[in-house]
Tab-separated table of C-alpha atoms in Angstrom:
chain	number	residue	atom	x	y	z
A	1160	MET	CA	-51.664	38.458	39.731
A	1161	ARG	CA	-49.235	35.605	40.026
A	1162	LYS	CA	-45.603	36.491	39.605
A	1163	LYS	CA	-43.774	34.819	36.791
A	1164	HIS	CA	-40.801	32.800	37.883
A	1165	HIS	CA	-37.778	33.179	35.652
A	1166	HIS	CA	-35.839	29.950	35.766
A	1167	LYS	CA	-32.144	30.157	35.165
A	1168	LYS	CA	-31.018	28.429	32.031
A	1169	LYS	CA	-29.126	25.272	32.885
A	1170	PRO	CA	-25.451	25.279	31.892
A	1171	SER	CA	-24.525	23.271	28.828
A	1172	PHE	CA	-22.947	19.841	29.098
A	1173	THR	CA	-19.567	21.329	28.077
A	1174	LYS	CA	-19.652	24.056	30.725
A	1175	LYS	CA	-20.943	21.650	33.370
A	1176	TRP	CA	-18.052	19.235	32.881
A	1177	SER	CA	-15.564	22.053	32.382
A	1178	ALA	CA	-16.556	23.381	35.811
A	1179	LYS	CA	-16.100	19.953	37.413
A	1180	LEU	CA	-12.704	19.314	35.805
A	1181	HIS	CA	-11.537	22.859	36.570
A	1182	LEU	CA	-12.413	22.356	40.238
A	1183	TRP	CA	-11.029	18.830	40.624
A	1184	PHE	CA	-7.743	19.605	38.910
A	1185	GLY	CA	-7.408	22.879	40.788
A	1186	LEU	CA	-7.865	21.262	44.204
A	1187	SER	CA	-5.517	18.387	43.349
A	1188	VAL	CA	-2.535	20.287	41.905
A	1189	GLY	CA	-3.179	23.897	42.947
A	1190	LEU	CA	-0.349	23.962	45.488
A	1191	ILE	CA	2.220	22.645	42.992
A	1192	VAL	CA	1.002	25.134	40.352
A	1193	PHE	CA	1.445	27.911	42.928
A	1194	VAL	CA	5.038	26.858	43.755
A	1195	VAL	CA	6.054	26.296	40.117
A	1196	SER	CA	4.515	29.609	39.000
A	1197	LEU	CA	6.107	31.574	41.841
A	1198	THR	CA	9.619	30.173	41.310
A	1199	GLY	CA	9.354	30.644	37.538
A	1200	THR	CA	8.257	34.254	37.993
A	1201	MET	CA	11.156	34.947	40.364
A	1202	TYR	CA	13.579	33.467	37.820
A	1203	VAL	CA	12.535	35.675	34.866
A	1204	PHE	CA	14.919	38.572	35.613
A	1205	LYS	CA	17.828	36.371	36.711
A	1206	ASP	CA	20.271	37.771	34.119
A	1207	GLU	CA	19.428	41.417	34.816
A	1208	ILE	CA	19.775	40.935	38.586
A	1209	GLN	CA	23.030	38.996	38.361
A	1210	ASP	CA	24.519	41.465	35.888
A	1211	GLN	CA	24.060	44.181	38.493
A	1212	LEU	CA	25.187	42.143	41.501
A	1213	ARG	CA	28.273	40.800	39.686
A	1214	LYS	CA	29.147	43.887	37.691
A	1215	ASP	CA	32.600	44.171	39.281
A	1216	VAL	CA	33.605	40.637	38.257
A	1217	ILE	CA	31.846	40.392	34.884
A	1218	TYR	CA	33.866	43.344	33.558
A	1219	VAL	CA	37.657	43.639	33.708
A	1220	LYS	CA	39.374	46.909	34.558
A	1221	ALA	CA	40.222	48.934	31.437
A	1222	GLN	CA	43.875	49.441	32.437
A	1223	THR	CA	44.479	45.656	32.486
A	1224	ILE	CA	43.315	45.061	28.900
A	1225	THR	CA	46.099	44.091	26.486
A	1226	GLN	CA	46.003	43.162	22.827
A	1227	ASN	CA	46.006	39.406	23.428
A	1228	PRO	CA	44.673	37.416	26.402
A	1229	LEU	CA	46.699	34.690	28.118
A	1230	SER	CA	46.511	31.125	26.830
A	1231	ILE	CA	43.385	29.196	27.883
A	1232	GLU	CA	45.625	26.363	29.085
A	1233	ILE	CA	47.612	28.754	31.308
A	1234	LEU	CA	44.405	30.294	32.692
A	1235	LYS	CA	42.975	26.837	33.289
A	1236	GLU	CA	46.053	25.732	35.229
A	1237	LYS	CA	46.074	28.942	37.255
A	1238	VAL	CA	42.415	28.550	38.224
A	1239	SER	CA	42.903	24.862	39.094
A	1240	LEU	CA	45.858	25.632	41.366
A	1241	GLU	CA	44.188	28.552	43.113
A	1242	ILE	CA	40.729	26.994	43.569
A	1243	ASN	CA	42.216	23.572	44.428
A	1244	GLU	CA	39.087	21.531	43.686
A	1245	LYS	CA	39.118	17.737	43.401
A	1246	PHE	CA	36.953	18.040	40.281
A	1247	PRO	CA	38.342	19.205	36.929
A	1248	ILE	CA	37.184	22.412	35.242
A	1249	SER	CA	34.237	21.561	32.978
A	1250	SER	CA	34.219	24.427	30.507
A	1251	VAL	CA	35.072	28.033	29.788
A	1252	GLU	CA	32.766	30.661	28.326
A	1253	ILE	CA	34.612	33.298	26.322
A	1254	PRO	CA	32.900	36.602	25.528
A	1255	LEU	CA	33.630	38.453	22.280
A	1256	ASP	CA	33.458	41.711	24.237
A	1257	LYS	CA	37.058	42.375	25.323
A	1258	ASN	CA	35.811	44.202	28.411
A	1259	LYS	CA	34.185	41.078	29.819
A	1260	SER	CA	35.976	38.398	31.825
A	1261	TYR	CA	36.218	34.671	31.082
A	1262	GLU	CA	33.909	32.319	32.998
A	1263	PHE	CA	35.389	28.976	34.098
A	1264	LEU	CA	32.821	26.448	35.269
A	1265	TYR	CA	33.150	23.457	37.595
A	1266	TYR	CA	30.159	21.163	37.165
A	1267	GLU	CA	29.715	17.511	38.178
A	1268	LYS	CA	26.593	15.433	38.835
A	1269	ASP	CA	26.013	12.292	40.880
A	1270	LYS	CA	23.698	9.895	39.044
A	1271	LYS	CA	22.734	8.238	42.345
A	1272	GLY	CA	21.605	11.452	44.046
A	1273	TRP	CA	17.838	11.560	44.679
A	1274	ASN	CA	17.526	15.313	45.254
A	1275	TYR	CA	19.081	18.512	43.922
A	1276	PHE	CA	21.697	18.882	46.667
A	1277	ASP	CA	22.834	15.238	46.388
A	1278	GLU	CA	22.690	15.154	42.592
A	1279	VAL	CA	24.799	18.273	42.008
A	1280	LYS	CA	28.262	17.500	43.350
A	1281	ILE	CA	29.648	20.877	42.343
A	1282	ASN	CA	28.455	23.912	40.406
A	1283	LYS	CA	31.042	26.629	40.821
A	1284	LEU	CA	31.598	29.623	38.555
A	1285	VAL	CA	34.941	31.437	38.488
A	1286	TYR	CA	35.351	34.835	36.785
A	1287	VAL	CA	38.900	35.412	35.553
A	1288	ASN	CA	40.675	38.414	34.036
A	1289	GLN	CA	42.015	36.808	30.862
A	1290	TYR	CA	44.758	39.426	30.457
A	1291	ASN	CA	46.599	38.918	33.759
A	1292	GLY	CA	45.058	35.709	35.151
A	1293	GLN	CA	43.566	37.420	38.211
A	1294	ILE	CA	40.570	35.641	39.713
A	1295	LEU	CA	37.879	38.288	40.041
A	1296	GLY	CA	35.157	36.287	41.734
A	1297	ILE	CA	34.147	32.771	42.813
A	1298	TYR	CA	30.463	31.842	43.070
A	1299	ASN	CA	29.164	28.587	44.500
A	1300	GLU	CA	26.196	28.319	42.143
A	1301	LYS	CA	24.956	25.140	43.819
A	1302	TYR	CA	23.715	27.193	46.768
A	1303	ASP	CA	22.880	30.356	44.843
A	1304	LEU	CA	19.256	31.526	44.804
A	1305	PHE	CA	18.600	31.209	41.068
A	1306	PRO	CA	19.835	27.618	40.502
A	1307	ILE	CA	17.782	26.557	43.530
A	1308	LEU	CA	14.723	28.381	42.156
A	1309	LYS	CA	15.311	26.675	38.816
A	1310	SER	CA	15.477	23.256	40.471
A	1311	ILE	CA	12.268	23.888	42.453
A	1312	HIS	CA	10.581	25.058	39.244
A	1313	TRP	CA	11.864	22.072	37.257
A	1314	SER	CA	11.622	19.188	39.741
A	1315	LEU	CA	10.649	20.466	43.228
A	1316	LEU	CA	14.303	19.917	44.257
A	1317	LEU	CA	14.035	16.218	43.384
A	1318	LYS	CA	16.376	14.337	41.044
A	1319	ALA	CA	16.031	16.029	37.651
A	1320	ASP	CA	15.501	12.828	35.630
A	1321	TRP	CA	12.276	11.825	37.404
A	1322	GLY	CA	11.463	14.963	39.388
A	1323	LYS	CA	10.458	16.601	36.098
A	1324	TYR	CA	7.446	14.270	35.982
A	1325	VAL	CA	6.381	15.301	39.500
A	1326	VAL	CA	6.075	18.814	38.061
A	1327	GLY	CA	5.180	17.791	34.508
A	1328	ILE	CA	1.963	15.947	35.385
A	1329	PRO	CA	0.490	18.922	37.326
A	1330	VAL	CA	1.497	21.220	34.435
A	1331	VAL	CA	-0.449	19.006	32.005
A	1332	LEU	CA	-3.448	19.261	34.351
A	1333	PHE	CA	-2.883	23.022	34.552
A	1334	ILE	CA	-3.166	23.168	30.746
A	1335	MET	CA	-6.529	21.417	31.097
A	1336	MET	CA	-7.508	23.960	33.751
A	1337	LEU	CA	-6.602	26.822	31.425
A	1338	ILE	CA	-8.707	25.356	28.610
A	1339	THR	CA	-11.702	24.679	30.874
A	1340	GLY	CA	-11.231	28.132	32.431
A	1341	ILE	CA	-11.518	29.791	29.011
A	1342	ILE	CA	-14.687	27.737	28.340
A	1343	LEU	CA	-16.202	28.821	31.686
A	1344	TRP	CA	-15.217	32.446	31.050
A	1345	CYS	CA	-17.077	32.614	27.705
A	1346	PRO	CA	-20.163	34.831	28.269
A	1347	LYS	CA	-23.670	33.640	27.367
A	1348	ASN	CA	-24.621	36.884	25.620
A	1349	LYS	CA	-23.539	40.490	24.987
A	1350	SER	CA	-24.992	41.654	28.282
A	1351	ALA	CA	-22.964	39.124	30.253
A	1352	ALA	CA	-19.836	39.984	28.269
A	1353	LYS	CA	-19.701	43.518	29.696
A	1354	GLY	CA	-18.404	42.306	33.042
A	1355	ARG	CA	-15.967	39.722	31.681
A	1356	PHE	CA	-13.303	41.985	30.190
A	1357	TRP	CA	-12.656	44.429	33.041
A	1358	PHE	CA	-13.490	45.123	36.671
A	1359	LYS	CA	-16.718	46.946	37.515
A	1360	TRP	CA	-16.518	47.385	41.250
A	1361	GLU	CA	-18.436	50.663	41.691
A	1362	ASN	CA	-21.327	48.943	43.469
A	1363	VAL	CA	-19.481	45.822	44.598
A	1364	LYS	CA	-18.835	45.635	48.333
A	1365	THR	CA	-18.182	41.958	49.030
A	1366	TRP	CA	-14.670	40.529	48.842
A	1367	LYS	CA	-16.077	37.332	47.357
A	1368	ARG	CA	-17.221	39.092	44.205
A	1369	LYS	CA	-13.929	40.966	43.860
A	1370	ASN	CA	-11.978	37.754	44.377
A	1371	TYR	CA	-14.122	36.009	41.731
A	1372	ASP	CA	-13.446	38.827	39.261
A	1373	LEU	CA	-9.702	38.663	39.965
A	1374	HIS	CA	-9.730	34.937	39.223
A	1375	ASN	CA	-12.020	35.197	36.214
A	1376	ILE	CA	-10.753	38.322	34.428
A	1377	LEU	CA	-7.026	38.123	35.191
A	1378	GLY	CA	-7.108	34.398	34.492
A	1379	PHE	CA	-8.582	35.034	31.050
A	1380	TYR	CA	-5.949	37.600	30.066
A	1381	ALA	CA	-3.058	35.485	31.355
A	1382	SER	CA	-4.359	32.159	30.026
A	1383	PHE	CA	-2.943	32.466	26.498
A	1384	ILE	CA	0.588	33.275	27.683
A	1385	ALA	CA	0.186	30.664	30.429
A	1386	LEU	CA	-0.583	28.066	27.731
A	1387	LEU	CA	2.627	29.008	25.910
A	1388	LEU	CA	4.578	28.866	29.189
A	1389	SER	CA	3.128	25.457	30.048
A	1390	LEU	CA	3.663	23.926	26.600
A	1391	SER	CA	7.254	25.198	26.408
A	1392	GLY	CA	7.772	23.815	29.939
A	1393	ILE	CA	6.550	20.270	29.239
A	1394	TYR	CA	8.575	20.382	26.011
A	1395	PHE	CA	11.602	19.804	28.280
A	1396	ALA	CA	9.927	17.039	30.282
A	1397	TYR	CA	8.141	14.824	27.773
A	1398	PRO	CA	9.729	13.419	24.598
A	1399	TRP	CA	6.274	13.037	22.982
A	1400	VAL	CA	5.715	16.807	23.302
A	1401	LYS	CA	9.098	17.543	21.701
A	1402	ASN	CA	8.386	14.983	18.969
A	1403	THR	CA	5.018	16.622	18.258
A	1404	PHE	CA	6.720	20.019	17.902
A	1405	ASN	CA	9.367	18.480	15.628
A	1406	LEU	CA	6.774	16.792	13.439
A	1407	THR	CA	4.733	19.977	13.146
A	1408	LEU	CA	7.712	22.205	12.356
A	1409	SER	CA	9.824	19.974	10.128
A	1410	GLY	CA	7.827	16.898	9.162
A	1411	SER	CA	9.873	14.476	11.261
A	1412	SER	CA	9.399	13.540	14.912
A	1413	GLU	CA	13.156	13.224	15.452
A	1414	LEU	CA	15.778	15.957	15.269
A	1415	PRO	CA	18.642	15.255	12.835
A	1416	LYS	CA	21.347	13.271	14.608
A	1417	GLU	CA	24.841	14.682	14.585
A	1418	LYS	CA	27.207	12.426	12.683
A	1419	GLU	CA	30.254	11.341	14.612
A	1420	ILE	CA	33.306	12.842	12.968
A	1421	LYS	CA	36.389	10.640	13.084
A	1422	SER	CA	39.458	12.598	14.015
A	1423	PRO	CA	42.067	12.507	11.214
A	1424	ASP	CA	44.799	13.531	13.656
A	1425	SER	CA	44.032	11.035	16.428
A	1426	LEU	CA	47.490	9.451	16.185
A	1427	LEU	CA	49.271	12.767	16.588
A	1428	ALA	CA	50.529	14.166	19.880
A	1429	LYS	CA	48.102	16.652	21.359
A	1430	ASN	CA	48.893	20.282	20.615
A	1431	ASN	CA	49.055	22.211	23.895
A	1432	SER	CA	47.459	25.203	22.178
A	1433	VAL	CA	44.444	23.228	20.896
A	1434	PHE	CA	41.954	25.316	22.898
A	1435	ASP	CA	43.510	28.603	21.799
A	1436	LEU	CA	43.484	27.505	18.156
A	1437	SER	CA	39.822	26.566	18.495
A	1438	ALA	CA	38.999	29.868	20.205
A	1439	GLN	CA	40.779	31.963	17.594
A	1440	GLU	CA	39.086	30.151	14.692
A	1441	THR	CA	35.708	30.597	16.416
A	1442	LYS	CA	36.308	34.342	16.705
A	1443	ASN	CA	37.255	34.467	13.028
A	1444	LEU	CA	34.131	32.578	11.960
A	1445	TYR	CA	31.657	34.435	14.224
A	1446	PRO	CA	33.093	37.888	15.035
A	1447	GLU	CA	29.622	39.344	15.678
A	1448	SER	CA	28.528	36.692	18.181
A	1449	SER	CA	28.089	37.246	21.906
A	1450	SER	CA	30.178	34.436	23.416
A	1451	PHE	CA	31.154	30.803	22.973
A	1452	ARG	CA	31.636	27.844	25.273
A	1453	ILE	CA	34.479	25.305	25.059
A	1454	PRO	CA	34.423	22.050	27.089
A	1455	LEU	CA	37.751	21.575	28.884
A	1456	ASN	CA	37.314	18.227	30.644
A	1457	GLY	CA	36.706	16.162	27.493
A	1458	LYS	CA	33.160	15.237	28.547
A	1459	ASN	CA	29.659	16.283	27.539
A	1460	LYS	CA	26.809	17.239	29.909
A	1461	LYS	CA	25.927	13.569	30.454
A	1462	GLY	CA	29.503	12.722	31.428
A	1463	LYS	CA	30.336	10.811	28.241
A	1464	GLU	CA	33.773	11.200	26.663
A	1465	LEU	CA	33.916	13.589	23.727
A	1466	LYS	CA	35.566	12.396	20.517
A	1467	ASN	CA	36.352	15.993	19.508
A	1468	ILE	CA	35.918	19.566	20.787
A	1469	PRO	CA	32.367	20.853	20.189
A	1470	VAL	CA	32.167	24.645	20.569
A	1471	THR	CA	28.782	26.273	21.077
A	1472	VAL	CA	28.565	29.852	19.824
A	1473	TYR	CA	25.820	32.122	21.192
A	1474	GLY	CA	24.541	34.833	18.878
A	1475	GLU	CA	23.017	37.201	21.457
A	1476	ASP	CA	23.856	37.980	25.061
A	1477	GLY	CA	21.417	36.353	27.487
A	1478	LYS	CA	19.762	34.243	24.777
A	1479	PHE	CA	20.169	30.687	23.514
A	1480	ALA	CA	17.966	30.831	20.411
A	1481	ILE	CA	20.695	31.752	17.919
A	1482	ARG	CA	23.243	29.006	18.370
A	1483	ASN	CA	26.035	27.924	16.050
A	1484	GLN	CA	27.902	24.657	16.477
A	1485	ILE	CA	31.558	24.144	15.517
A	1486	VAL	CA	33.607	20.970	15.945
A	1487	PHE	CA	37.403	20.928	16.209
A	1488	ASP	CA	39.862	18.048	16.280
A	1489	LYS	CA	40.810	17.529	19.934
A	1490	TYR	CA	44.453	16.771	19.085
A	1491	SER	CA	45.362	19.373	16.474
A	1492	GLY	CA	42.584	21.964	16.795
A	1493	LYS	CA	41.765	21.585	13.093
A	1494	LEU	CA	38.262	22.660	12.047
A	1495	LEU	CA	36.136	19.554	11.336
A	1496	SER	CA	32.654	21.017	10.894
A	1497	ASN	CA	30.762	24.287	11.113
A	1498	LYS	CA	26.974	24.330	11.415
A	1499	PRO	CA	25.629	27.896	11.583
A	1500	HIS	CA	22.164	28.730	12.900
A	1501	GLN	CA	20.907	29.477	9.374
A	1502	GLN	CA	21.471	25.855	8.276
A	1503	LEU	CA	19.249	24.384	10.995
A	1504	ASN	CA	15.750	23.216	10.149
A	1505	ASN	CA	12.739	24.759	11.905
A	1506	ALA	CA	12.555	22.031	14.551
A	1507	GLU	CA	16.233	22.487	15.433
A	1508	LYS	CA	15.818	26.256	15.613
A	1509	TYR	CA	12.864	25.890	17.951
A	1510	ALA	CA	14.752	23.369	20.104
A	1511	ASN	CA	17.436	26.034	20.639
A	1512	ALA	CA	14.829	28.751	21.226
A	1513	ASN	CA	12.472	26.898	23.590
A	1514	TYR	CA	14.296	28.011	26.759
A	1515	ASP	CA	14.116	31.651	25.627
A	1516	VAL	CA	10.418	31.261	24.805
A	1517	HIS	CA	9.782	29.744	28.233
A	1518	THR	CA	11.553	32.559	30.099
A	1519	GLY	CA	10.310	35.378	27.833
A	1520	SER	CA	13.844	36.437	26.839
A	1521	TYR	CA	13.111	35.459	23.237
A	1522	PHE	CA	10.940	38.601	23.004
A	1523	GLY	CA	13.450	40.897	24.710
A	1524	LEU	CA	12.892	42.993	27.824
A	1525	VAL	CA	9.242	43.668	26.909
A	1526	GLY	CA	8.676	39.920	26.677
A	1527	LYS	CA	10.237	39.387	30.097
A	1528	ILE	CA	8.002	42.050	31.654
A	1529	ILE	CA	4.876	40.472	30.109
A	1530	TRP	CA	6.015	36.995	31.206
A	1531	PHE	CA	6.662	38.300	34.730
A	1532	ILE	CA	3.152	39.780	34.988
A	1533	ALA	CA	1.609	36.606	33.541
A	1534	GLY	CA	3.638	34.594	36.059
A	1535	LEU	CA	2.323	36.662	38.948
A	1536	ILE	CA	-1.248	36.104	37.757
A	1537	CYS	CA	-0.630	32.344	37.388
A	1538	THR	CA	0.737	32.354	40.950
A	1539	SER	CA	-2.444	34.063	42.172
A	1540	LEU	CA	-4.895	31.762	40.335
A	1541	PRO	CA	-4.638	28.785	42.743
A	1542	VAL	CA	-5.178	31.198	45.659
A	1543	THR	CA	-8.166	33.093	44.221
A	1544	GLY	CA	-9.587	29.837	42.829
A	1545	PHE	CA	-9.400	28.163	46.244
A	1546	LEU	CA	-11.108	31.162	47.853
A	1547	VAL	CA	-13.921	30.994	45.249
A	1548	TRP	CA	-14.461	27.312	46.101
A	1549	TRP	CA	-14.170	27.930	49.852
A	1550	GLY	CA	-16.694	30.780	49.695
A	1551	LYS	CA	-19.225	28.617	47.843
A	1552	LYS	CA	-18.692	25.750	50.260
A	1553	LYS	CA	-19.333	27.957	53.293
A	1554	LYS	CA	-22.435	29.407	51.638
A	1555	GLN	CA	-23.817	25.925	50.981
A	1556	GLY	CA	-23.055	24.947	54.572
A	1557	LYS	CA	-25.078	27.871	55.908
A	1558	LYS	CA	-28.050	26.951	53.687
A	1559	ILE	CA	-28.021	23.393	55.071
């Protein structure tokens, strides 16, 4: 009797092209995806690690605590004299927890710099005991591990303004790889589905099969979080992505623009206690908040002169999602506006929360652990994917 030959069913047009795109994109941007995933994964527990390493400077000694801290202006002058930097102090972050020290930040950027080290002129963090003015610790953040990891993750250490596209384009292709990967993972029938959800290595001896399963199964489980990570990442890089989020969440592609408030006291002499007045009013308005940041050099992040004093109030420690914005007159310290988190529209709330979503901190410690595991899997995918391709290529070479 003649044996019947069972011909394999040809893959569908969708799966055929998904396989091609998955391979082409993987080979073209796999190395960048590996680097970006690895640095992002290493960055996830930044706050927890730094809190332990800097415990002695983050907290002031109990015996030094008095009822009222020293004036911000006095502390600012003391730090400036002791640190003796040519750049002015940029801002101070004041915790509501009386046991925690103030954080004075020096930060300046060079618009002409083409890489991270040229672009960042200075990024220095000074921890100060607000009760006696003692400097507890000085950290040159420019050369610290986590800011460097962040820059690699964001722009591969290139200038932030255009380096983000060097990373952003591969991330867009990675999103396509995730979508095509899910399509390729989809089993043909119930029988094929049994080996797609977990490892069945009892009778598997070859490393190629195990490597394929690692790529296929782990990739499937991580793909949904990886999509969220990627979308929240390109949210920072591409205005059209942010505009799409805004339109979806609030019906308008643009976020509401902050109206410039004209200072009623601009002709008055500046009150030397303007920062202290602003700080005290902030504490009165948001006594349950975590901390707040006051700019001290009269400039915003882009280096433009500030008309007033915008104070950013953070609702939770280690998170940016719950953010309240207060504006004070820069001459008298008079309250000009107060915009609590609750008054923001959905697009504004998401804009504040996107960083937390991207790092996993939005979902607490459990979220960070899940994000860390997903990050490790994303880091492994270019490696296991390359080995799958390399194994097939060698096999085809032997046949020839």
